[in-house]
PDB file of C-alpha atoms and ligand atoms in Angstrom:
ATOM      1  CA  MET A1367     205.556  87.939 121.679  1.00 75.00           C
ATOM      2  CA  SER A1368     202.669  88.816 119.407  1.00 87.00           C
ATOM      3  CA  TYR A1369     199.101  89.142 120.601  1.00 96.00           C
ATOM      4  CA  GLU A1370     195.742  89.309 118.835  1.00 97.00           C
ATOM      5  CA  THR A1371     193.648  91.305 121.262  1.00 97.00           C
ATOM      6  CA  VAL A1372     196.118  93.641 122.972  1.00 98.00           C
ATOM      7  CA  LEU A1373     198.842  95.901 121.624  1.00 98.00           C
ATOM      8  CA  VAL A1374     202.049  95.985 123.594  1.00 98.00           C
ATOM      9  CA  ALA A1375     204.807  98.595 123.478  1.00 98.00           C
ATOM     10  CA  LYS A1376     207.691  99.829 125.578  1.00 98.00           C
ATOM     11  CA  GLU A1377     208.329 103.555 125.824  1.00 98.00           C
ATOM     12  CA  GLY A1378     211.476 104.071 127.841  1.00 97.00           C
ATOM     13  CA  ARG A1379     210.773 102.651 131.278  1.00 98.00           C
ATOM     14  CA  VAL A1380     207.025 102.478 130.730  1.00 98.00           C
ATOM     15  CA  GLY A1381     205.258  99.407 129.406  1.00 98.00           C
ATOM     16  CA  VAL A1382     202.042 100.167 127.539  1.00 98.00           C
ATOM     17  CA  ILE A1383     199.266  97.648 126.989  1.00 98.00           C
ATOM     18  CA  THR A1384     196.357  98.764 124.805  1.00 98.00           C
ATOM     19  CA  LEU A1385     193.181  96.707 124.886  1.00 98.00           C
ATOM     20  CA  ASN A1386     192.331  96.170 121.270  1.00 97.00           C
ATOM     21  CA  ARG A1387     188.911  94.755 120.448  1.00 97.00           C
ATOM     22  CA  PRO A1388     187.326  98.017 119.319  1.00 96.00           C
ATOM     23  CA  GLN A1389     184.507  96.304 117.420  1.00 96.00           C
ATOM     24  CA  ALA A1390     183.318  94.802 120.734  1.00 98.00           C
ATOM     25  CA  LEU A1391     184.068  97.900 122.838  1.00 98.00           C
ATOM     26  CA  ASN A1392     186.989  95.986 124.337  1.00 98.00           C
ATOM     27  CA  ALA A1393     184.696  93.402 125.913  1.00 98.00           C
ATOM     28  CA  LEU A1394     186.873  91.191 128.072  1.00 97.00           C
ATOM     29  CA  SER A1395     187.078  87.832 126.359  1.00 96.00           C
ATOM     30  CA  THR A1396     189.057  84.952 127.837  1.00 94.00           C
ATOM     31  CA  LYS A1397     191.632  85.464 125.108  1.00 96.00           C
ATOM     32  CA  MET A1398     192.000  89.179 125.804  1.00 97.00           C
ATOM     33  CA  VAL A1399     192.357  88.740 129.555  1.00 96.00           C
ATOM     34  CA  SER A1400     194.869  85.887 129.020  1.00 95.00           C
ATOM     35  CA  GLU A1401     196.895  88.087 126.688  1.00 97.00           C
ATOM     36  CA  LEU A1402     196.670  91.028 129.081  1.00 97.00           C
ATOM     37  CA  ILE A1403     198.004  88.858 131.911  1.00 97.00           C
ATOM     38  CA  SER A1404     200.747  87.437 129.743  1.00 97.00           C
ATOM     39  CA  ALA A1405     201.830  90.959 128.697  1.00 98.00           C
ATOM     40  CA  LEU A1406     201.781  92.034 132.348  1.00 98.00           C
ATOM     41  CA  ASP A1407     203.896  88.997 133.287  1.00 97.00           C
ATOM     42  CA  ALA A1408     206.441  89.899 130.607  1.00 98.00           C
ATOM     43  CA  PHE A1409     206.668  93.486 131.882  1.00 98.00           C
ATOM     44  CA  GLU A1410     206.993  92.215 135.442  1.00 97.00           C
ATOM     45  CA  LYS A1411     210.080  90.217 134.450  1.00 97.00           C
ATOM     46  CA  ASP A1412     211.540  93.053 132.371  1.00 97.00           C
ATOM     47  CA  GLU A1413     213.844  95.039 134.635  1.00 95.00           C
ATOM     48  CA  GLU A1414     213.764  98.035 132.305  1.00 97.00           C
ATOM     49  CA  VAL A1415     210.031  98.460 132.839  1.00 98.00           C
ATOM     50  CA  ARG A1416     209.217 100.373 136.002  1.00 98.00           C
ATOM     51  CA  ALA A1417     205.550 101.246 135.446  1.00 98.00           C
ATOM     52  CA  VAL A1418     202.768  99.951 133.221  1.00 98.00           C
ATOM     53  CA  VAL A1419     199.920 101.785 131.488  1.00 98.00           C
ATOM     54  CA  ILE A1420     196.762  99.921 130.539  1.00 98.00           C
ATOM     55  CA  ALA A1421     194.775 101.882 127.997  1.00 98.00           C
ATOM     56  CA  GLY A1422     191.581 101.558 126.045  1.00 96.00           C
ATOM     57  CA  ASN A1423     190.884 102.975 122.625  1.00 93.00           C
ATOM     58  CA  ASP A1424     188.646 105.775 121.395  1.00 91.00           C
ATOM     59  CA  ARG A1425     185.462 103.771 121.754  1.00 93.00           C
ATOM     60  CA  ALA A1426     186.011 102.168 125.138  1.00 97.00           C
ATOM     61  CA  PHE A1427     188.370 101.344 127.963  1.00 98.00           C
ATOM     62  CA  SER A1428     186.236  98.214 128.274  1.00 98.00           C
ATOM     63  CA  ALA A1429     182.486  97.538 128.300  1.00 98.00           C
ATOM     64  CA  GLY A1430     183.004  94.601 130.669  1.00 98.00           C
ATOM     65  CA  ALA A1431     183.147  90.843 130.397  1.00 97.00           C
ATOM     66  CA  ASP A1432     182.238  89.511 126.972  1.00 97.00           C
ATOM     67  CA  ILE A1433     178.541  88.766 127.461  1.00 97.00           C
ATOM     68  CA  LYS A1434     178.403  86.716 124.252  1.00 97.00           C
ATOM     69  CA  GLU A1435     181.103  84.391 125.606  1.00 95.00           C
ATOM     70  CA  MET A1436     179.663  84.216 129.105  1.00 94.00           C
ATOM     71  CA  ALA A1437     175.933  83.938 128.370  1.00 95.00           C
ATOM     72  CA  ASP A1438     175.636  80.148 128.144  1.00 94.00           C
ATOM     73  CA  MET A1439     178.276  79.152 130.631  1.00 93.00           C
ATOM     74  CA  THR A1440     177.385  77.070 133.663  1.00 93.00           C
ATOM     75  CA  ALA A1441     178.407  77.778 137.223  1.00 92.00           C
ATOM     76  CA  VAL A1442     180.426  74.537 137.202  1.00 92.00           C
ATOM     77  CA  GLN A1443     182.421  75.659 134.134  1.00 91.00           C
ATOM     78  CA  MET A1444     183.234  78.881 135.959  1.00 88.00           C
ATOM     79  CA  VAL A1445     184.244  77.101 139.159  1.00 88.00           C
ATOM     80  CA  MET A1446     186.444  74.745 137.114  1.00 89.00           C
ATOM     81  CA  GLY A1447     188.234  77.674 135.524  1.00 84.00           C
ATOM     82  CA  GLU A1448     186.974  77.538 131.941  1.00 83.00           C
ATOM     83  CA  HIS A1449     187.078  81.317 131.702  1.00 84.00           C
ATOM     84  CA  PHE A1450     189.353  84.221 132.483  1.00 87.00           C
ATOM     85  CA  PHE A1451     188.011  84.442 136.025  1.00 86.00           C
ATOM     86  CA  PRO A1452     190.904  82.506 137.675  1.00 83.00           C
ATOM     87  CA  LEU A1453     193.366  84.980 136.099  1.00 87.00           C
ATOM     88  CA  TRP A1454     191.498  88.020 137.314  1.00 91.00           C
ATOM     89  CA  ASP A1455     193.136  88.613 140.692  1.00 92.00           C
ATOM     90  CA  LYS A1456     196.593  88.817 139.126  1.00 93.00           C
ATOM     91  CA  VAL A1457     195.975  92.418 138.077  1.00 95.00           C
ATOM     92  CA  GLY A1458     195.125  93.539 141.614  1.00 94.00           C
ATOM     93  CA  HIS A1459     198.236  91.781 142.955  1.00 94.00           C
ATOM     94  CA  TYR A1460     200.588  93.131 140.300  1.00 97.00           C
ATOM     95  CA  PRO A1461     203.826  94.300 141.946  1.00 96.00           C
ATOM     96  CA  LYS A1462     204.752  97.140 139.573  1.00 98.00           C
ATOM     97  CA  PRO A1463     202.796 100.406 139.510  1.00 98.00           C
ATOM     98  CA  THR A1464     199.898 100.528 137.051  1.00 98.00           C
ATOM     99  CA  VAL A1465     198.110 103.494 135.503  1.00 98.00           C
ATOM    100  CA  GLY A1466     194.804 103.157 133.668  1.00 98.00           C
ATOM    101  CA  ALA A1467     193.749 105.406 130.791  1.00 98.00           C
ATOM    102  CA  ILE A1468     189.939 105.436 130.852  1.00 98.00           C
ATOM    103  CA  THR A1469     189.423 106.653 127.318  1.00 95.00           C
ATOM    104  CA  SER A1470     185.655 106.072 127.193  1.00 95.00           C
ATOM    105  CA  PHE A1471     183.288 103.415 128.645  1.00 98.00           C
ATOM    106  CA  ALA A1472     184.547 101.595 131.732  1.00 98.00           C
ATOM    107  CA  LEU A1473     181.612  99.373 132.541  1.00 98.00           C
ATOM    108  CA  GLY A1474     181.148  96.214 134.580  1.00 98.00           C
ATOM    109  CA  GLY A1475     184.363  94.192 134.451  1.00 97.00           C
ATOM    110  CA  GLY A1476     185.902  97.157 132.624  1.00 98.00           C
ATOM    111  CA  LEU A1477     185.444  99.350 135.676  1.00 98.00           C
ATOM    112  CA  GLU A1478     186.501  96.481 137.940  1.00 98.00           C
ATOM    113  CA  LEU A1479     189.689  96.071 135.911  1.00 97.00           C
ATOM    114  CA  ALA A1480     190.288  99.821 136.161  1.00 98.00           C
ATOM    115  CA  MET A1481     189.727  99.776 139.920  1.00 98.00           C
ATOM    116  CA  SER A1482     192.371  97.028 140.265  1.00 97.00           C
ATOM    117  CA  LEU A1483     194.940  99.460 138.900  1.00 98.00           C
ATOM    118  CA  ASP A1484     196.787 102.003 141.019  1.00 98.00           C
ATOM    119  CA  ILE A1485     196.010 105.340 139.393  1.00 98.00           C
ATOM    120  CA  LEU A1486     193.293 106.262 136.898  1.00 98.00           C
ATOM    121  CA  VAL A1487     193.304 109.031 134.317  1.00 98.00           C
ATOM    122  CA  ALA A1488     189.944 109.567 132.608  1.00 98.00           C
ATOM    123  CA  SER A1489     188.905 111.357 129.462  1.00 98.00           C
ATOM    124  CA  GLU A1490     186.228 114.050 129.792  1.00 98.00           C
ATOM    125  CA  THR A1491     183.795 111.779 127.974  1.00 96.00           C
ATOM    126  CA  ALA A1492     184.413 108.667 130.070  1.00 98.00           C
ATOM    127  CA  GLN A1493     181.438 106.835 131.549  1.00 98.00           C
ATOM    128  CA  LEU A1494     181.998 104.598 134.555  1.00 98.00           C
ATOM    129  CA  GLY A1495     179.423 102.144 135.799  1.00 98.00           C
ATOM    130  CA  GLN A1496     178.416  98.698 136.995  1.00 98.00           C
ATOM    131  CA  PRO A1497     175.526  97.752 134.684  1.00 98.00           C
ATOM    132  CA  GLU A1498     175.502  94.017 135.517  1.00 98.00           C
ATOM    133  CA  ILE A1499     172.071  94.370 137.141  1.00 98.00           C
ATOM    134  CA  ASN A1500     170.639  94.944 133.637  1.00 98.00           C
ATOM    135  CA  ILE A1501     171.632  91.420 132.591  1.00 98.00           C
ATOM    136  CA  GLY A1502     170.473  89.749 135.796  1.00 98.00           C
ATOM    137  CA  VAL A1503     173.784  89.382 137.613  1.00 97.00           C
ATOM    138  CA  ILE A1504     175.928  91.411 140.004  1.00 98.00           C
ATOM    139  CA  PRO A1505     179.540  92.586 139.804  1.00 98.00           C
ATOM    140  CA  GLY A1506     181.835  89.575 140.191  1.00 96.00           C
ATOM    141  CA  GLY A1507     185.283  91.066 139.671  1.00 96.00           C
ATOM    142  CA  GLY A1508     185.464  93.191 142.807  1.00 96.00           C
ATOM    143  CA  GLY A1509     182.896  95.905 142.039  1.00 97.00           C
ATOM    144  CA  THR A1510     180.786  95.584 145.172  1.00 98.00           C
ATOM    145  CA  GLN A1511     183.916  95.871 147.317  1.00 97.00           C
ATOM    146  CA  ARG A1512     186.282  98.249 145.505  1.00 96.00           C
ATOM    147  CA  LEU A1513     183.594 100.634 144.290  1.00 98.00           C
ATOM    148  CA  THR A1514     182.043 100.869 147.761  1.00 97.00           C
ATOM    149  CA  ARG A1515     185.424 101.608 149.318  1.00 95.00           C
ATOM    150  CA  ALA A1516     186.087 104.239 146.653  1.00 95.00           C
ATOM    151  CA  VAL A1517     182.788 106.119 146.522  1.00 96.00           C
ATOM    152  CA  GLY A1518     180.908 105.134 149.691  1.00 96.00           C
ATOM    153  CA  LYS A1519     177.815 103.023 150.256  1.00 97.00           C
ATOM    154  CA  SER A1520     175.021 105.226 148.949  1.00 97.00           C
ATOM    155  CA  LYS A1521     176.628 106.029 145.586  1.00 97.00           C
ATOM    156  CA  ALA A1522     177.866 102.443 145.148  1.00 98.00           C
ATOM    157  CA  MET A1523     174.402 101.076 145.875  1.00 98.00           C
ATOM    158  CA  GLU A1524     172.861 103.457 143.351  1.00 98.00           C
ATOM    159  CA  MET A1525     175.379 102.453 140.698  1.00 98.00           C
ATOM    160  CA  ILE A1526     175.147  98.714 141.343  1.00 98.00           C
ATOM    161  CA  LEU A1527     171.394  98.453 141.951  1.00 98.00           C
ATOM    162  CA  SER A1528     170.180 100.824 139.236  1.00 98.00           C
ATOM    163  CA  ASP A1529     173.035 101.217 136.719  1.00 98.00           C
ATOM    164  CA  ARG A1530     173.507 104.877 137.550  1.00 98.00           C
ATOM    165  CA  ARG A1531     176.708 105.834 135.689  1.00 98.00           C
ATOM    166  CA  LEU A1532     179.329 108.378 136.638  1.00 98.00           C
ATOM    167  CA  GLY A1533     180.800 110.925 134.290  1.00 98.00           C
ATOM    168  CA  ALA A1534     184.503 111.664 134.543  1.00 98.00           C
ATOM    169  CA  GLU A1535     184.222 114.840 136.629  1.00 98.00           C
ATOM    170  CA  GLU A1536     181.921 113.211 139.139  1.00 97.00           C
ATOM    171  CA  ALA A1537     184.268 110.220 139.315  1.00 98.00           C
ATOM    172  CA  LYS A1538     187.121 112.608 140.055  1.00 98.00           C
ATOM    173  CA  THR A1539     185.164 114.451 142.749  1.00 97.00           C
ATOM    174  CA  LEU A1540     184.452 111.104 144.387  1.00 96.00           C
ATOM    175  CA  GLY A1541     188.113 110.076 144.253  1.00 96.00           C
ATOM    176  CA  LEU A1542     187.572 107.179 141.853  1.00 97.00           C
ATOM    177  CA  VAL A1543     189.886 108.714 139.227  1.00 98.00           C
ATOM    178  CA  SER A1544     192.665 111.167 139.884  1.00 98.00           C
ATOM    179  CA  ARG A1545     192.755 113.261 136.691  1.00 98.00           C
ATOM    180  CA  VAL A1546     190.359 114.211 133.906  1.00 98.00           C
ATOM    181  CA  VAL A1547     191.757 115.357 130.567  1.00 98.00           C
ATOM    182  CA  PRO A1548     190.454 115.842 127.014  1.00 98.00           C
ATOM    183  CA  LYS A1549     189.880 112.534 125.256  1.00 96.00           C
ATOM    184  CA  GLU A1550     192.761 112.917 122.813  1.00 96.00           C
ATOM    185  CA  ALA A1551     195.182 113.561 125.707  1.00 97.00           C
ATOM    186  CA  CYS A1552     194.091 110.672 127.928  1.00 98.00           C
ATOM    187  CA  VAL A1553     196.607 107.989 126.996  1.00 98.00           C
ATOM    188  CA  GLU A1554     199.504 110.463 126.847  1.00 98.00           C
ATOM    189  CA  GLU A1555     198.578 111.804 130.286  1.00 98.00           C
ATOM    190  CA  ALA A1556     198.544 108.269 131.717  1.00 98.00           C
ATOM    191  CA  LYS A1557     201.969 107.667 130.172  1.00 98.00           C
ATOM    192  CA  LYS A1558     203.252 110.880 131.746  1.00 98.00           C
ATOM    193  CA  VAL A1559     202.048 109.789 135.175  1.00 98.00           C
ATOM    194  CA  ALA A1560     203.718 106.395 134.673  1.00 98.00           C
ATOM    195  CA  ALA A1561     206.937 107.964 133.370  1.00 98.00           C
ATOM    196  CA  GLU A1562     207.162 110.192 136.444  1.00 98.00           C
ATOM    197  CA  ILE A1563     206.766 107.181 138.742  1.00 98.00           C
ATOM    198  CA  ALA A1564     209.392 105.346 136.679  1.00 98.00           C
ATOM    199  CA  THR A1565     211.998 107.950 137.707  1.00 97.00           C
ATOM    200  CA  LYS A1566     211.614 106.984 141.395  1.00 98.00           C
ATOM    201  CA  SER A1567     213.225 104.121 143.265  1.00 98.00           C
ATOM    202  CA  PRO A1568     211.510 100.895 142.120  1.00 97.00           C
ATOM    203  CA  VAL A1569     212.084  99.443 145.594  1.00 98.00           C
ATOM    204  CA  ALA A1570     210.381 102.356 147.332  1.00 98.00           C
ATOM    205  CA  VAL A1571     207.582 102.410 144.747  1.00 98.00           C
ATOM    206  CA  LYS A1572     206.910  98.716 145.248  1.00 98.00           C
ATOM    207  CA  LEU A1573     206.760  98.982 149.021  1.00 98.00           C
ATOM    208  CA  ALA A1574     204.711 102.212 148.917  1.00 98.00           C
ATOM    209  CA  LYS A1575     202.157 100.459 146.696  1.00 98.00           C
ATOM    210  CA  MET A1576     202.003  97.523 149.129  1.00 97.00           C
ATOM    211  CA  ALA A1577     201.481  99.860 152.073  1.00 98.00           C
ATOM    212  CA  VAL A1578     198.710 101.886 150.411  1.00 97.00           C
ATOM    213  CA  ASN A1579     196.901  98.708 149.358  1.00 96.00           C
ATOM    214  CA  LYS A1580     197.077  97.419 152.941  1.00 96.00           C
ATOM    215  CA  ALA A1581     195.098 100.479 154.027  1.00 95.00           C
ATOM    216  CA  PHE A1582     192.060  98.734 152.530  1.00 92.00           C
ATOM    217  CA  GLU A1583     192.660  95.546 154.437  1.00 93.00           C
ATOM    218  CA  MET A1584     194.122  96.384 157.871  1.00 95.00           C
ATOM    219  CA  GLY A1585     192.936  98.323 160.863  1.00 96.00           C
ATOM    220  CA  LEU A1586     194.740 101.635 161.474  1.00 97.00           C
ATOM    221  CA  SER A1587     197.236 100.528 164.099  1.00 98.00           C
ATOM    222  CA  ASP A1588     198.224  97.356 162.209  1.00 97.00           C
ATOM    223  CA  GLY A1589     198.488  99.417 159.031  1.00 98.00           C
ATOM    224  CA  LEU A1590     200.728 101.958 160.746  1.00 98.00           C
ATOM    225  CA  ASP A1591     202.952  99.164 162.087  1.00 98.00           C
ATOM    226  CA  PHE A1592     203.147  97.644 158.603  1.00 98.00           C
ATOM    227  CA  GLU A1593     204.116 101.001 157.105  1.00 98.00           C
ATOM    228  CA  ARG A1594     206.799 101.516 159.783  1.00 98.00           C
ATOM    229  CA  GLU A1595     208.358  98.110 159.049  1.00 98.00           C
ATOM    230  CA  LEU A1596     208.536  98.878 155.331  1.00 98.00           C
ATOM    231  CA  PHE A1597     210.012 102.302 156.084  1.00 98.00           C
ATOM    232  CA  TYR A1598     212.785 100.770 158.200  1.00 98.00           C
ATOM    233  CA  MET A1599     213.360  98.075 155.576  1.00 97.00           C
ATOM    234  CA  LEU A1600     214.029 100.705 152.916  1.00 98.00           C
ATOM    235  CA  PHE A1601     217.146 101.788 154.810  1.00 97.00           C
ATOM    236  CA  ALA A1602     218.651  98.506 153.609  1.00 97.00           C
ATOM    237  CA  SER A1603     218.273  99.637 149.984  1.00 98.00           C
ATOM    238  CA  GLU A1604     221.007 101.299 147.952  1.00 98.00           C
ATOM    239  CA  ASP A1605     218.309 103.480 146.434  1.00 98.00           C
ATOM    240  CA  ALA A1606     217.479 105.111 149.778  1.00 98.00           C
ATOM    241  CA  LYS A1607     221.166 105.945 150.338  1.00 97.00           C
ATOM    242  CA  GLU A1608     221.403 107.238 146.773  1.00 98.00           C
ATOM    243  CA  GLY A1609     218.248 109.353 147.150  1.00 98.00           C
ATOM    244  CA  MET A1610     219.329 111.009 150.394  1.00 98.00           C
ATOM    245  CA  HIS A1611     222.930 111.590 149.294  1.00 98.00           C
ATOM    246  CA  ALA A1612     221.777 112.994 145.950  1.00 98.00           C
ATOM    247  CA  PHE A1613     219.570 115.427 147.881  1.00 98.00           C
ATOM    248  CA  MET A1614     222.502 116.562 150.016  1.00 98.00           C
ATOM    249  CA  GLU A1615     224.781 116.829 146.979  1.00 98.00           C
ATOM    250  CA  LYS A1616     222.103 118.814 145.101  1.00 98.00           C
ATOM    251  CA  ARG A1617     221.974 116.380 142.178  1.00 97.00           C
ATOM    252  CA  LYS A1618     219.367 114.091 140.643  1.00 96.00           C
ATOM    253  CA  PRO A1619     219.327 110.584 142.117  1.00 97.00           C
ATOM    254  CA  ASP A1620     220.097 107.605 139.914  1.00 96.00           C
ATOM    255  CA  PHE A1621     217.875 104.850 141.259  1.00 97.00           C
ATOM    256  CA  LYS A1622     218.855 101.307 140.327  1.00 96.00           C
ATOM    257  CA  GLY A1623     216.163  99.316 142.095  1.00 95.00           C
ATOM    258  CA  LYS A1624     218.676  97.838 144.516  1.00 96.00           C
TER     259      LYS A1624
HETATM  260  N1  LIG B2231     180.156  91.915 125.764  1.00 61.29           N
HETATM  261  C1  LIG B2231     180.087  91.559 124.445  1.00 61.29           C
HETATM  262  N2  LIG B2231     179.886  92.443 123.435  1.00 61.29           N
HETATM  263  C2  LIG B2231     179.735  93.735 123.776  1.00 61.29           C
HETATM  264  C3  LIG B2231     179.777  94.180 125.122  1.00 61.29           C
HETATM  265  C4  LIG B2231     180.012  93.199 126.152  1.00 61.29           C
HETATM  266  N3  LIG B2231     180.135  93.499 127.444  1.00 61.29           N
HETATM  267  N4  LIG B2231     179.581  95.514 125.146  1.00 61.29           N
HETATM  268  C5  LIG B2231     179.426  95.890 123.847  1.00 61.29           C
HETATM  269  N5  LIG B2231     179.510  94.821 123.030  1.00 61.29           N
HETATM  270  C6  LIG B2231     179.415  94.803 121.571  1.00 61.29           C
HETATM  271  C7  LIG B2231     177.963  94.949 121.131  1.00 61.29           C
HETATM  272  O1  LIG B2231     177.298  93.713 121.180  1.00 61.29           O
HETATM  273  C8  LIG B2231     178.137  95.458 119.726  1.00 61.29           C
HETATM  274  O2  LIG B2231     178.476  94.382 118.882  1.00 61.29           O
HETATM  275  P1  LIG B2231     177.748  94.126 117.477  1.00 61.29           P
HETATM  276  O3  LIG B2231     176.314  94.097 117.774  1.00 61.29           O
HETATM  277  O4  LIG B2231     178.149  95.343 116.674  1.00 61.29           O
HETATM  278  O5  LIG B2231     178.326  92.844 116.983  1.00 61.29           O
HETATM  279  C9  LIG B2231     179.360  96.357 119.846  1.00 61.29           C
HETATM  280  O6  LIG B2231     180.050  95.931 121.015  1.00 61.29           O
HETATM  281  C10 LIG B2231     178.994  97.824 120.019  1.00 61.29           C
HETATM  282  O7  LIG B2231     178.105  97.922 121.099  1.00 61.29           O
HETATM  283  P2  LIG B2231     176.709  98.703 121.026  1.00 61.29           P
HETATM  284  O8  LIG B2231     176.143  98.661 119.649  1.00 61.29           O
HETATM  285  O9  LIG B2231     175.863  98.199 122.139  1.00 61.29           O
HETATM  286  O10 LIG B2231     177.204 100.194 121.314  1.00 61.29           O
HETATM  287  P3  LIG B2231     176.398 101.374 122.008  1.00 61.29           P
HETATM  288  O11 LIG B2231     177.279 102.571 121.850  1.00 61.29           O
HETATM  289  O12 LIG B2231     175.000 101.432 121.509  1.00 61.29           O
HETATM  290  O13 LIG B2231     176.312 100.988 123.562  1.00 61.29           O
HETATM  291  C11 LIG B2231     177.248 100.213 125.688  1.00 61.29           C
HETATM  292  C12 LIG B2231     177.496 100.929 124.308  1.00 61.29           C
HETATM  293  C13 LIG B2231     178.595 100.038 126.339  1.00 61.29           C
HETATM  294  C14 LIG B2231     176.357 101.095 126.544  1.00 61.29           C
HETATM  295  C15 LIG B2231     176.543  98.862 125.416  1.00 61.29           C
HETATM  296  O14 LIG B2231     177.286  98.136 124.428  1.00 61.29           O
HETATM  297  C16 LIG B2231     176.437  98.012 126.656  1.00 61.29           C
HETATM  298  O15 LIG B2231     175.546  98.235 127.489  1.00 61.29           O
HETATM  299  N6  LIG B2231     177.276  96.975 126.765  1.00 61.29           N
HETATM  300  C17 LIG B2231     177.210  96.000 127.825  1.00 61.29           C
HETATM  301  C18 LIG B2231     177.756  96.571 129.100  1.00 61.29           C
HETATM  302  C19 LIG B2231     177.631  95.577 130.252  1.00 61.29           C
HETATM  303  O16 LIG B2231     176.519  95.104 130.564  1.00 61.29           O
HETATM  304  N7  LIG B2231     178.766  95.221 130.889  1.00 61.29           N
HETATM  305  C20 LIG B2231     178.790  94.301 131.981  1.00 61.29           C
HETATM  306  C21 LIG B2231     179.046  92.887 131.500  1.00 61.29           C
HETATM  307  S1  LIG B2231     179.144  91.689 132.855  1.00 61.29           S
HETATM  308  C22 LIG B2231     184.554  88.272 137.265  1.00 61.29           C
HETATM  309  C23 LIG B2231     185.272  89.278 136.631  1.00 61.29           C
HETATM  310  C24 LIG B2231     184.585  90.182 135.824  1.00 61.29           C
HETATM  311  C25 LIG B2231     183.222  90.074 135.637  1.00 61.29           C
HETATM  312  C26 LIG B2231     182.522  89.090 136.277  1.00 61.29           C
HETATM  313  C27 LIG B2231     183.190  88.149 137.102  1.00 61.29           C
HETATM  314  N8  LIG B2231     185.215  87.280 138.074  1.00 61.29           N
HETATM  315  C28 LIG B2231     186.648  87.432 138.364  1.00 61.29           C
HETATM  316  C29 LIG B2231     184.511  86.209 138.669  1.00 61.29           C
HETATM  317  C30 LIG B2231     182.552  91.042 134.778  1.00 61.29           C
HETATM  318  C31 LIG B2231     181.266  90.919 134.378  1.00 61.29           C
HETATM  319  C32 LIG B2231     180.752  91.918 133.431  1.00 61.29           C
HETATM  320  O17 LIG B2231     181.433  92.843 133.049  1.00 61.29           O
END
C-alpha cells in the first residue's frame, strides 16, 4: 500500500513507520493518523513482523494534533467522529510491541502518541511537553492520565498547566523515556531495541505487554493474579518448551510464535 503522510518499511522482523509531514512538524492530521493506523493494522496481520518502530524525522516526532485542521471544528463533529479521534485508542491497544523514536519535538498529541507506545528512545535534543493550555484546551489523547502516571502529579501539573517542557535527560530520569542517544542515532537505536524484542517468543512478548499494561489498571493483588494466569498459560506454548529446551541444550531458541 502507498501512503502520503507516513513512510512504511520492513527491516527483517521489524516494521518501521516514519511520520512524514516535516513541513508541519508532523502535526497529526486526520489523514496521517488514518494512514498510521492502517500501516499498524497491516503490520499486525503480517506474521513476519514481530515489533514496530514509530519514528519522527529530524524536525519533530510530532508537534501534536493539526491545529489548523482542528481549529474550527465543533464538539458535535468530534463526537460524531469527523476526525482522527475515534482511531486514537487503537495505538494504545496495539498487540505487538512498539518502540517510539522521539527524534525532536513530542508535543501535545505527539507526546500522547509516544506515551501510547511501549518503549521510548529519545534524541538528546528532544523536547517533550503538553502545550495545549497555550491554545485554550487540555490534553485529550491521554496526557492527563498517562503523563501523571509516568512522572507523578507535581511534574505533570506543571507541564499541563504551564507548558513546562522536559528535555530528554530529564524525561529519562523521570522514567518517561528509557534511552537517550545522539539525534543521528535515535531511529537506529529504536530499531535495535525492536530487533532485540523480535528475537523473543512473540507469544511471551504479547502476554508480557498485556501484563505490564494491566499494572496501570489493576490493584496489586488482581494484577499479580493476572500475571500468574498468563505465566501458567505460556506453558501451553511451543515457544516456552523451545526456550527452556534450548537453554538446557546450550543453543539459541528458534521461536515460532506458537
Ligand atoms: N498543528 C498544525 N501546524 C503546526 C503544528 C500543529 N500542532 N505545529 C507546528 N505546525 C506548523 C507551523 O504552523 C508551521 O507552519 P507554517 O507556518 O510554516 O505553514 C510549521 O509547522 C513550523 O512550525 P513553527 O514555525 O511554529 O516552528 P518553530 O520551530 O518556531 O516552533 C513548535 C516549533 C513545535 C514549538 C511550534 O510549532 C508549536 O508550538 N506548535 C504547536 C504545538 C502545540 O500546541 N501542540 C498541541 C496541539 S493540540 C485527542 C487526541 C489528541 C489530541 C487531542 C484529542 N483525542 C483522542 C480526543 C491532541 C491535541 C493536540 O495535540
